[in-house]
Coordinates of C-alpha atoms in Angstrom, one line a residue:
X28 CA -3.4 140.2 31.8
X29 CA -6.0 140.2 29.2
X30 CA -7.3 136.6 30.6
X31 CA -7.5 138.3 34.0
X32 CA -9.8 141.0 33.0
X33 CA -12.2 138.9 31.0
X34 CA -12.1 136.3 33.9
X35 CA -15.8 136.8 35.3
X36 CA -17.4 138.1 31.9
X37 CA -16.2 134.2 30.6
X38 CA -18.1 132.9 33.7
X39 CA -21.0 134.5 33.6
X40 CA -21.0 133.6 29.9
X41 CA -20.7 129.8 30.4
X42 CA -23.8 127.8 30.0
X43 CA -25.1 127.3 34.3
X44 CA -24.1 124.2 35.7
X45 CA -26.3 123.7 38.8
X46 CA -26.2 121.5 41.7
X47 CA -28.7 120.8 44.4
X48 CA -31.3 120.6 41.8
X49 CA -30.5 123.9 40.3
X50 CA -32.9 127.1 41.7
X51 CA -36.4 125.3 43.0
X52 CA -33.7 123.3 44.9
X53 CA -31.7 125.9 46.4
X54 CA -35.3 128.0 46.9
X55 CA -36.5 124.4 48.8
X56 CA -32.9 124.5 51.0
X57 CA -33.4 127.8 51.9
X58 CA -36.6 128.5 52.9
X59 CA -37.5 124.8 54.6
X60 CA -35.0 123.9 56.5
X61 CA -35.1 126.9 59.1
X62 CA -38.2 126.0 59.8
X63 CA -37.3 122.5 60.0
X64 CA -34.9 122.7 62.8
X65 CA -37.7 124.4 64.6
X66 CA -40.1 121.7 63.8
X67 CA -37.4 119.6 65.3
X68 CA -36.9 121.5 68.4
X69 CA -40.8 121.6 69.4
X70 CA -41.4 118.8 68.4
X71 CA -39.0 117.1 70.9
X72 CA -39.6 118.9 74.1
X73 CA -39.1 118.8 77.8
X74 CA -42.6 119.7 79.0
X75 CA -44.7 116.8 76.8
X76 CA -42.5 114.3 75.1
X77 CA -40.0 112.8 72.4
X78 CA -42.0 113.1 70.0
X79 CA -45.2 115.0 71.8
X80 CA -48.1 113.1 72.4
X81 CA -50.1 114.8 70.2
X82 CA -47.8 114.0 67.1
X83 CA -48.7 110.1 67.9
X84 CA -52.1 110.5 67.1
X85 CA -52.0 112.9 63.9
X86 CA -55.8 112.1 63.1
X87 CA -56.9 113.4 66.4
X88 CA -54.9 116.6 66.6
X89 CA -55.8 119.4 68.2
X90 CA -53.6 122.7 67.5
X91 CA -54.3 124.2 70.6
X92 CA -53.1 120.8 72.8
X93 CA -49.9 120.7 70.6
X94 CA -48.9 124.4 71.0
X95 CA -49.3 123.7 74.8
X96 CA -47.2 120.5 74.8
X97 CA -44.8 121.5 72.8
X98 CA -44.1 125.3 74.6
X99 CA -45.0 127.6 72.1
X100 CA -44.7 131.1 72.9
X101 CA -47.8 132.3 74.1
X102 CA -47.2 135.7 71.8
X103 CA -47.1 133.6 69.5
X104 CA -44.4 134.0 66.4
X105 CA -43.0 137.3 68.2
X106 CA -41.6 135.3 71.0
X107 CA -39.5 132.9 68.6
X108 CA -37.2 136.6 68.8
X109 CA -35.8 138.4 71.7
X110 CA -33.8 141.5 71.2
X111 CA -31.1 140.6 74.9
X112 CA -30.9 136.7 72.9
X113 CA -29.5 138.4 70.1
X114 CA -27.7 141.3 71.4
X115 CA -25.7 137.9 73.7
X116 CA -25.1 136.3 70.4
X117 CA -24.2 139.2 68.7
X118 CA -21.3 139.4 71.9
X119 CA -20.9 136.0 71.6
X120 CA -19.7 136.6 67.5
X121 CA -17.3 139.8 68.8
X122 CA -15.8 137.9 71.1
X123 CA -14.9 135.3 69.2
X124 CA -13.1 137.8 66.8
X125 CA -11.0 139.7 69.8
X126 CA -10.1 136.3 70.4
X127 CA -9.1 135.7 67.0
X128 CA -7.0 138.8 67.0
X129 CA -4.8 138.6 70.2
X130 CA -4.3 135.4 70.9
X131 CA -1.1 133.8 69.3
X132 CA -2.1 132.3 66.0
X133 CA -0.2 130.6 63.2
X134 CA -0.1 132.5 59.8
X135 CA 0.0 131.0 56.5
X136 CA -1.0 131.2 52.9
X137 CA -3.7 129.6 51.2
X138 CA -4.0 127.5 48.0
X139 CA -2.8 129.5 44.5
X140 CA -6.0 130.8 43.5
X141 CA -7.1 131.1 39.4
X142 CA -5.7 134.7 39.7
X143 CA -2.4 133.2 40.7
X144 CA -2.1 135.1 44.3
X145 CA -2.6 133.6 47.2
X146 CA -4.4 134.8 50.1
X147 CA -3.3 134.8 53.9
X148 CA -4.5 133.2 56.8
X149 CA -4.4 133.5 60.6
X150 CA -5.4 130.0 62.4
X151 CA -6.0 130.2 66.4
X152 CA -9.3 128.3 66.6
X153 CA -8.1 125.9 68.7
X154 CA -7.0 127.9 71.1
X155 CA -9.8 129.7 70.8
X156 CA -12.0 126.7 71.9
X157 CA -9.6 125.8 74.1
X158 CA -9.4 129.2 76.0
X159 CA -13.6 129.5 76.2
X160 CA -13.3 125.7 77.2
X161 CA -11.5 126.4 80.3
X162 CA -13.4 129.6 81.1
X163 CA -16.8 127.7 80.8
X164 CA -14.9 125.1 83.5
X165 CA -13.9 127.7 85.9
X166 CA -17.5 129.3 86.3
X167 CA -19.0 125.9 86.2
X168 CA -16.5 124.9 89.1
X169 CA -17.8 128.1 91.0
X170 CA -21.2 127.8 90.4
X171 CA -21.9 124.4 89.5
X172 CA -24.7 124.1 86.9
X173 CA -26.8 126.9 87.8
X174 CA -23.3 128.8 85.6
X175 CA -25.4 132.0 83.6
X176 CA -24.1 131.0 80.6
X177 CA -25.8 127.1 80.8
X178 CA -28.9 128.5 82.4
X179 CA -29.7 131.3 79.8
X180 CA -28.5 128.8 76.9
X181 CA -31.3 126.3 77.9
X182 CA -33.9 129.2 79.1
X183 CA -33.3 130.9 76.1
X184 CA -33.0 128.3 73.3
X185 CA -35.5 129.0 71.0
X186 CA -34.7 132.8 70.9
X187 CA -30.9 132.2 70.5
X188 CA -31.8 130.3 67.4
X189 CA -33.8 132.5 65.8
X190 CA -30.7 135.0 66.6
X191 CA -28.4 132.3 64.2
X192 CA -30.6 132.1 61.6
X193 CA -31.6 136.0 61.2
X194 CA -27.2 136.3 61.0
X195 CA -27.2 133.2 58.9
X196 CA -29.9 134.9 56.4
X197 CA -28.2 138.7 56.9
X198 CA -24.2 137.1 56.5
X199 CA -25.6 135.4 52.9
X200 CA -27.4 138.6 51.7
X201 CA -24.3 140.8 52.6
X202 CA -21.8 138.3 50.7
X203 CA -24.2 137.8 47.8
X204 CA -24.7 141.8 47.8
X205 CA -21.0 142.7 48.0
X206 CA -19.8 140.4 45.7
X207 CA -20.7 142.9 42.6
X208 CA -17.8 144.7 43.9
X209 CA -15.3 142.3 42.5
X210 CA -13.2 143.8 40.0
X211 CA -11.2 142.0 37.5
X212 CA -7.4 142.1 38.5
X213 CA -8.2 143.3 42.0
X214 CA -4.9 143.8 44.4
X215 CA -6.9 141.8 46.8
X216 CA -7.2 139.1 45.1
X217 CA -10.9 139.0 45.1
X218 CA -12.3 136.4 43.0
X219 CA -15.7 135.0 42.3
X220 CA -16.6 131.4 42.7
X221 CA -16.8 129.5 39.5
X222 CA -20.0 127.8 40.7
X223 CA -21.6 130.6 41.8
X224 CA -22.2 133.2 38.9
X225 CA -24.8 131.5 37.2
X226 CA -27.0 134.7 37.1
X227 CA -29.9 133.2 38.8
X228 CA -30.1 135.4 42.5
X229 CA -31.7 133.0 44.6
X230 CA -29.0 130.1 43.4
X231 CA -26.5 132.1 43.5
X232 CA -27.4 134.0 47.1
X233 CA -27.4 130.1 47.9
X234 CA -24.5 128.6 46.9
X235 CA -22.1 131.8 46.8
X236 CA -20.9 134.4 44.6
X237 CA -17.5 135.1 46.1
X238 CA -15.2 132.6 46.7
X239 CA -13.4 134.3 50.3
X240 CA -15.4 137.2 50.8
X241 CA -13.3 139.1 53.5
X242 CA -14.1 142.0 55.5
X243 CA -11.5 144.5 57.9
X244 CA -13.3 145.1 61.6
X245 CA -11.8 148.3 63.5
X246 CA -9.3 147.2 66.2
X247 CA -9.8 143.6 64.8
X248 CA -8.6 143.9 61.6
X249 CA -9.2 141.4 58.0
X250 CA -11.3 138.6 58.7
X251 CA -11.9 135.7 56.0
X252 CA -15.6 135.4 56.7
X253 CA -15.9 131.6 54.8
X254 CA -12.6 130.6 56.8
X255 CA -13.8 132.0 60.2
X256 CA -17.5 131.1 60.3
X257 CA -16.0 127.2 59.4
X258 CA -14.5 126.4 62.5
X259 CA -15.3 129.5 64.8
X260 CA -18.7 130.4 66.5
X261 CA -20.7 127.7 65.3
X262 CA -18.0 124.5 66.3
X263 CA -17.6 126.4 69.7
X264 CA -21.6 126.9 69.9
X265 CA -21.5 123.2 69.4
X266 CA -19.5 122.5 72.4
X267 CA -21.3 124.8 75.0
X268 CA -24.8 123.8 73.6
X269 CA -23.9 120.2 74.6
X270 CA -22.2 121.4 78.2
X271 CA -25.8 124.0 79.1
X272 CA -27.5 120.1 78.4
X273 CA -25.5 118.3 81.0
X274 CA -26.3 121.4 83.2
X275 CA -29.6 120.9 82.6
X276 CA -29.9 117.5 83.4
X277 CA -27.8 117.8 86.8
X278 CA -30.8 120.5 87.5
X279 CA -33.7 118.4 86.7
X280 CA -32.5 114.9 88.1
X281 CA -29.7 115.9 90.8
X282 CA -27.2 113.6 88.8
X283 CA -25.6 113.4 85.1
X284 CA -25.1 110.1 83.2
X285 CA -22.0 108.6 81.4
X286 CA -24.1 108.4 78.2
X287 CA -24.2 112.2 77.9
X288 CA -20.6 112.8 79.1
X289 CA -19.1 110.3 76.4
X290 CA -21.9 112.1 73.4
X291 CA -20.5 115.4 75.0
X292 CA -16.6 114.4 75.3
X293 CA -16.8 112.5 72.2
X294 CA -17.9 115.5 70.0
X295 CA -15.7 118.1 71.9
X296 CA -13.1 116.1 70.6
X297 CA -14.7 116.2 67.3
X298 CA -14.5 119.7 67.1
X299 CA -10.9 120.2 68.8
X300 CA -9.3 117.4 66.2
X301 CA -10.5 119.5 63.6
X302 CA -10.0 122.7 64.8
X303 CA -6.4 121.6 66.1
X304 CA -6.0 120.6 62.4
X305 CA -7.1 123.7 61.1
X306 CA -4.6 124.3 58.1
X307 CA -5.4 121.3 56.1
X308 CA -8.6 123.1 55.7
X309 CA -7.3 125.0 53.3
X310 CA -7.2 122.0 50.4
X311 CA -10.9 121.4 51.3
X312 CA -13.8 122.0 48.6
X313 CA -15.4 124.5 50.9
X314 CA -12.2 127.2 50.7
X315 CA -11.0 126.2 46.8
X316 CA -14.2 125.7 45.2
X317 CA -17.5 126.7 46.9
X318 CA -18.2 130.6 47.1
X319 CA -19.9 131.7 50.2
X320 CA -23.6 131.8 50.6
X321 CA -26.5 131.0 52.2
X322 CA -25.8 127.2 52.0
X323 CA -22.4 127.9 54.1
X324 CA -24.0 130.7 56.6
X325 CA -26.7 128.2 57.5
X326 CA -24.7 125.1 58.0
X327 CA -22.2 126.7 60.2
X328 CA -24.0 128.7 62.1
X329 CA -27.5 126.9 62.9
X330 CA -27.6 123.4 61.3
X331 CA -24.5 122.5 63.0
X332 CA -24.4 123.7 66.4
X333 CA -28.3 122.6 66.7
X334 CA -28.9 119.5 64.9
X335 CA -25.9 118.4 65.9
X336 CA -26.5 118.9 69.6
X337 CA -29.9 117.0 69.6
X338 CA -28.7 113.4 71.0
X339 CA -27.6 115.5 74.5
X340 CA -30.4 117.4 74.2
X341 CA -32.9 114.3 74.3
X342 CA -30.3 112.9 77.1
X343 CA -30.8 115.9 79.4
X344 CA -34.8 114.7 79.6
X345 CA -34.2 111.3 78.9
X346 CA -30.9 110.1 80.9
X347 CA -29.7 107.1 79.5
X348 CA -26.7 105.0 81.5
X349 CA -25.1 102.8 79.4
X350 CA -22.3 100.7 81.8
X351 CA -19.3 99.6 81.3
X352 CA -20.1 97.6 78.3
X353 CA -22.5 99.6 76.7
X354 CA -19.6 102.5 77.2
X355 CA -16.4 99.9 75.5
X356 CA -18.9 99.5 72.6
X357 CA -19.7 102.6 71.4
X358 CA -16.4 103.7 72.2
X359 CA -14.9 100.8 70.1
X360 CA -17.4 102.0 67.3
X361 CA -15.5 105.6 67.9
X362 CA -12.2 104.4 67.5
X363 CA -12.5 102.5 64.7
X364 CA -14.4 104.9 62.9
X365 CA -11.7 107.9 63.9
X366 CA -8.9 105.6 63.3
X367 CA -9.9 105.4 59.7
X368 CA -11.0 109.2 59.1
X369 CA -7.8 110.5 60.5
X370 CA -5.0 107.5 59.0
X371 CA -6.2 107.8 55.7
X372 CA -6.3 111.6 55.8
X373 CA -2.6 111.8 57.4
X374 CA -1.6 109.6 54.5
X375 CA -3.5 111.7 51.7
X376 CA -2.0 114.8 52.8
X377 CA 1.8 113.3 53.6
X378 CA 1.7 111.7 50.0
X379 CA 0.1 115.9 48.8
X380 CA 2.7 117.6 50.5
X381 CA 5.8 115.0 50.0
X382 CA 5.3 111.9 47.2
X383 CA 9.0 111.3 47.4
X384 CA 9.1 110.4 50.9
X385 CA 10.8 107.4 51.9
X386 CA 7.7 106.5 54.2
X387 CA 5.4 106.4 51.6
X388 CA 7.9 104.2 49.0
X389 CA 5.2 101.4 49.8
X390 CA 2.4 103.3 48.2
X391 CA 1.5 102.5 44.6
X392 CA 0.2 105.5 42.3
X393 CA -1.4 106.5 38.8
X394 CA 0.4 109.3 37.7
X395 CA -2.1 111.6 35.5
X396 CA -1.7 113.7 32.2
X397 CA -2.8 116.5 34.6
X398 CA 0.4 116.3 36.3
X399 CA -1.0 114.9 39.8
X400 CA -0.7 111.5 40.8
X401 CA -3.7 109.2 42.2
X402 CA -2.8 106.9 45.3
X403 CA -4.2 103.1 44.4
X404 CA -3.1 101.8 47.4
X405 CA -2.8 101.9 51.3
X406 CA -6.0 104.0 52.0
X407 CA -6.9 105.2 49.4
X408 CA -6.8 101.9 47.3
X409 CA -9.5 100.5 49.3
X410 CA -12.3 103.3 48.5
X411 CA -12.3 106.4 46.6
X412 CA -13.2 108.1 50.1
X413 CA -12.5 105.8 52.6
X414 CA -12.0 108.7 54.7
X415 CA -15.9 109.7 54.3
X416 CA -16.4 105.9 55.5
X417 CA -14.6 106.8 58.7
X418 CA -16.5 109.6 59.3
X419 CA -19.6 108.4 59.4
X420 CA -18.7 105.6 61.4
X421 CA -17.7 108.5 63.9
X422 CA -21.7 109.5 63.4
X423 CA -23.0 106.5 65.2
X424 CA -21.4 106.5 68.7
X425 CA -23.4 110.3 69.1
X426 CA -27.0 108.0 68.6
X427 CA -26.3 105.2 69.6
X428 CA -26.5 106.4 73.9
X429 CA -29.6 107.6 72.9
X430 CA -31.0 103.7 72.3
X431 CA -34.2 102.9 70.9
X432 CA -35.2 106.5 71.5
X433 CA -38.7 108.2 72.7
X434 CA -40.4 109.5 75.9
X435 CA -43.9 110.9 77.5
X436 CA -43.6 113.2 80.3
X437 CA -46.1 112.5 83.0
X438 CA -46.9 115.8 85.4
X439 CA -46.0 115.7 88.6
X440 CA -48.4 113.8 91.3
X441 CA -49.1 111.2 88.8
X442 CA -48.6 107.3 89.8
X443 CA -45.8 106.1 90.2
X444 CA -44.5 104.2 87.1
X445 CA -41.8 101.2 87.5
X446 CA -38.2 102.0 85.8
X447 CA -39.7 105.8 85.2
X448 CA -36.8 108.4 85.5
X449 CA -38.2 111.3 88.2
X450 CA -36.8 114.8 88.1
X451 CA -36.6 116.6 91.3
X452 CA -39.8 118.3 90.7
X453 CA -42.1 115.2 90.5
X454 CA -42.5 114.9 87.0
X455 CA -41.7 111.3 85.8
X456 CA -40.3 110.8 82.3
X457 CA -41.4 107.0 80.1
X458 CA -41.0 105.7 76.8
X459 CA -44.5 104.8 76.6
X460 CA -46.3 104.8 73.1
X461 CA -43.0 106.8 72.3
X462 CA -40.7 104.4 72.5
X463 CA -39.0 104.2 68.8
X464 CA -40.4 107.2 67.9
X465 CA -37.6 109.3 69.1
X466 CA -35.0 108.1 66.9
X467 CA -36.3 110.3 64.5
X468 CA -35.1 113.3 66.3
X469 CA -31.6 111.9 67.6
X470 CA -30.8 109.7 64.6
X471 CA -31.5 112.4 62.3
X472 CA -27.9 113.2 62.2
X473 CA -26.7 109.8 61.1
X474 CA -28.9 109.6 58.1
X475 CA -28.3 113.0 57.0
X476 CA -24.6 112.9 57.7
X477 CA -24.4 109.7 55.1
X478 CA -26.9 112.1 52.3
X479 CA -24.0 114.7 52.9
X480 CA -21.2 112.7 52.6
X481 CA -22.9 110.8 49.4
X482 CA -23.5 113.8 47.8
X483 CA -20.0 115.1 48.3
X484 CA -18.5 112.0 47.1
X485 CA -20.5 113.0 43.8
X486 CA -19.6 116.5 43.3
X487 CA -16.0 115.8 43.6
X488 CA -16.4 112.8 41.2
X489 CA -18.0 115.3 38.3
X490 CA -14.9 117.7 39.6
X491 CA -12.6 115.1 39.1
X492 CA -14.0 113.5 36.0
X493 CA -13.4 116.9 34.1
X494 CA -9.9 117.4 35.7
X495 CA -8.2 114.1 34.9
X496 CA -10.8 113.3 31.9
X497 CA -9.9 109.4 30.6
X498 CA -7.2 108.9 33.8
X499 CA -10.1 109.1 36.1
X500 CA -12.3 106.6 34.1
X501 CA -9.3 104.4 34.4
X502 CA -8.3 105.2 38.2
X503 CA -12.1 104.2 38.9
X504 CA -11.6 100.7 37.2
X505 CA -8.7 100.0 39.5
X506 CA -10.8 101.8 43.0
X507 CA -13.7 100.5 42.3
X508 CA -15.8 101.6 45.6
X509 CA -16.9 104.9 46.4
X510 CA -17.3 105.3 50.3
X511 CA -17.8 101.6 51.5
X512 CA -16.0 98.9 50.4
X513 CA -17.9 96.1 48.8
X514 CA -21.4 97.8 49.3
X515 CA -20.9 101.4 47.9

């Protein structure tokens, strides 16, 4: 008991161990990359271009042109927020949790935390997804793409960000704030994250004092905040972002294109696989080690739903039709990458829950003085995280529609231009002196997907290296690649 009680004194006493650069970094993180993904989303528009033409010429600029091209508010910083955006995304967040509380879910426990409890879970995201899926369908059968819900996503874009990011910032300050609560020996099982009590506020308002904060709603009930915002509002934002896009382009050409269906389907499936697969989240670094902070808030709710959207949101100005052949190879890119995320995983977590299994006989292994044992084959003797290999394979079918990426917009009434793609209202849409320069808007996902996964790949190799000590030096001599075989 005594060791319980001295728990976070003995934390807060241990010399800080900082990732992401320590506190500059986590100061950088926070406070550039919401403006960032606004940079991202004026800068490729649908009234200008992909980039904007003034953007091409940087020497020449002209702020006045640019705000004009790119659509900034004409009152200026006070229309980046609108009160009805976020009282629809606040709606949007408590119906997701009535959602979460009446529809059937599955209920386990979690991982046996340092305290030696364990916490419960309820997983129905899937169904969740699944029930606004077909809901979305329905009205979008009835109405066809002039649906509310895609027109006020694409009207309202901008403020509806702004909306995620105020929650992201306000969810990360409430966390950080009530995680001085935490009392040693707790019936809750309240604990704090061992990466996150470094005493520093901004790096730990970052990364995350507590390691599940959880809060009890009226009529809803306990909700594991980290658990919830994971797979919840931001994965299903994700999908509707992507179908108010194909709306959009059937409303400005009269037609949608089978390169933004397959980006669309693609990542639907993305999000369904995972969210069918909930549980196995619960062995993840994100629920056993990473507290809850700003770094979580941010990802789930704004970074993912609208970075990752931006290769249908080029498509919906810039329809792309890729055939039959261009369709089998990006889809063949898909496969193989999905085939070697989820096999490899399958065969991780058989070999976790069930070494002993006849199936896995053929699997050779390094038992540890930690206890564990550490597969060497299969898998998992080909790279220490094959399965991150996989998944970033799975990155390039999204960018790859979107080809060798930039376009000008030319107003309405203007000459016609050979191979130009014309909306209804006149306006033709080009590459022009774009042309390459959009890849840095919808192949920004690729490149920061492999910094994510390289940078995991190193934080579980320090977690590892003090786990197993000497047995991981020696497990690394016989798995000798990191993510790609043979390169990396």
């Amino acid at each position: 008991m005594g060791s319980k009680t001295q728990q976070p004194i003995e934390m807060a006493r241990k010399k800080p161990e900082y990732e992401f650069f320590g506190p500059p970094g986590a100061a950088l993180i926070s406070f550039v990359l919401p403006p960032l993904v606004y940079a991202i989303t004026f800068a490729c528009n649908d009234l200008s271009g992909c980039p904007a033409p003034s953007l091409l010429h940087p020497k020449n600029l002209d702020l006045d042109v640019l705000k004009r091209e790119v659509g900034w508010p004409q009152d200026g910083w006070r229309g980046l927020f609108s009160l009805e955006a976020t009282g629809w995304t606040l709606a949007f967040y408590l119906f997701n949790a009535i959602l979460y509380r009446i529809l059937p879910a599955t209920e386990t426990e979690g991982t046996v935390l340092r305290s030696g409890g364990r916490l419960k879970y309820r997983f129905n995201a899937f169904s969740t997804t699944m029930f606004c899926i077909v809901a979305a369908a329905a009205g979008t059968i009835t109405q066809g793409a002039e649906f509310p819900l895609w027109t006020y996503i694409t009207d309202n874009y901008v403020q509806i960000l702004t909306a995620n990011t105020i929650i992201a910032y306000a969810l990360a300050t409430f966390v950080y704030i009530r995680s001085f609560s935490v009392k040693p020996g707790n019936p809750e099982n309240r604990e704090l994250a061992a990466g996150g009590v470094t005493g520093n506020m901004i790096y730990d308002w970052y990364i995350g004092r507590e390691l599940n904060p959880r809060i009890t709603l009226p009529l809803i009930g306990e909700i594991d905040i980290k658990e919830w915002m994971e797979l919840r509002p931001g994965m299903l934002g994700y999908i509707l972002l992507n179908g108010a896009f194909i709306a959009k382009q059937y409303r400005s050409y009269g037609y949608v294109t089978d390169s933004i269906v397959f980006v669309a389907l693609v990542q639907t499936f993305y999000v369904l696989d995972g969210q069918y697969m909930e549980p196995a989240i619960m062995t993840t670094m994100d629920i056993t080690t990473d507290g809850f902070g700003f770094m979580l808030s941010f990802g789930d709710l704004v970074w993912v739903p609208f970075i990752y959207t931006q290769q249908t949101r080029y498509l919906a100005t810039h329809p792309q039709t890729l055939g039959p052949w261009g369709l089998a190879g990006v889809g063949a890119a898909l496969i193989i990458g999905f085939a070697i995320f989820r096999l490899s995983n399958s065969q991780k977590n058989a070999f976790r829950t069930n070494p002993n299994d006849p199936k896995l006989a053929h699997l050779q292994y390094m038992p540890t003085k930690a206890g564990t044992r550490l597969l060497i084959s299969g898998w998992w003797g080909i790279a220490r995280h094959i399965n991150y290999f996989g998944d970033w394979l799975q990155a390039w079918p999204y960018s790859l529609p979107t080809g060798l990426a930039g376009y000008t917009i030319l107003s309405a009434g203007s000459a016609a231009v050979d191979g130009a793609a014309r909306m209804l209202d006149g306006r033709q849409v080009i590459p022009g002196e774009a042309k390459g320069w959009g890849i840095i808007f919808t192949y920004f996902y690729v490149l920061y997907f492999a910094v994510l996964l390289i940078h995991r790949d190193r934080r579980d190799d320090e977690k590892c290296a003090k786990k197993y000590g000497e047995d991981w030096e020696k497990y690394k001599k016989t798995v000798r690649w990191r993510i790609i075989p043979y390169i990396y």
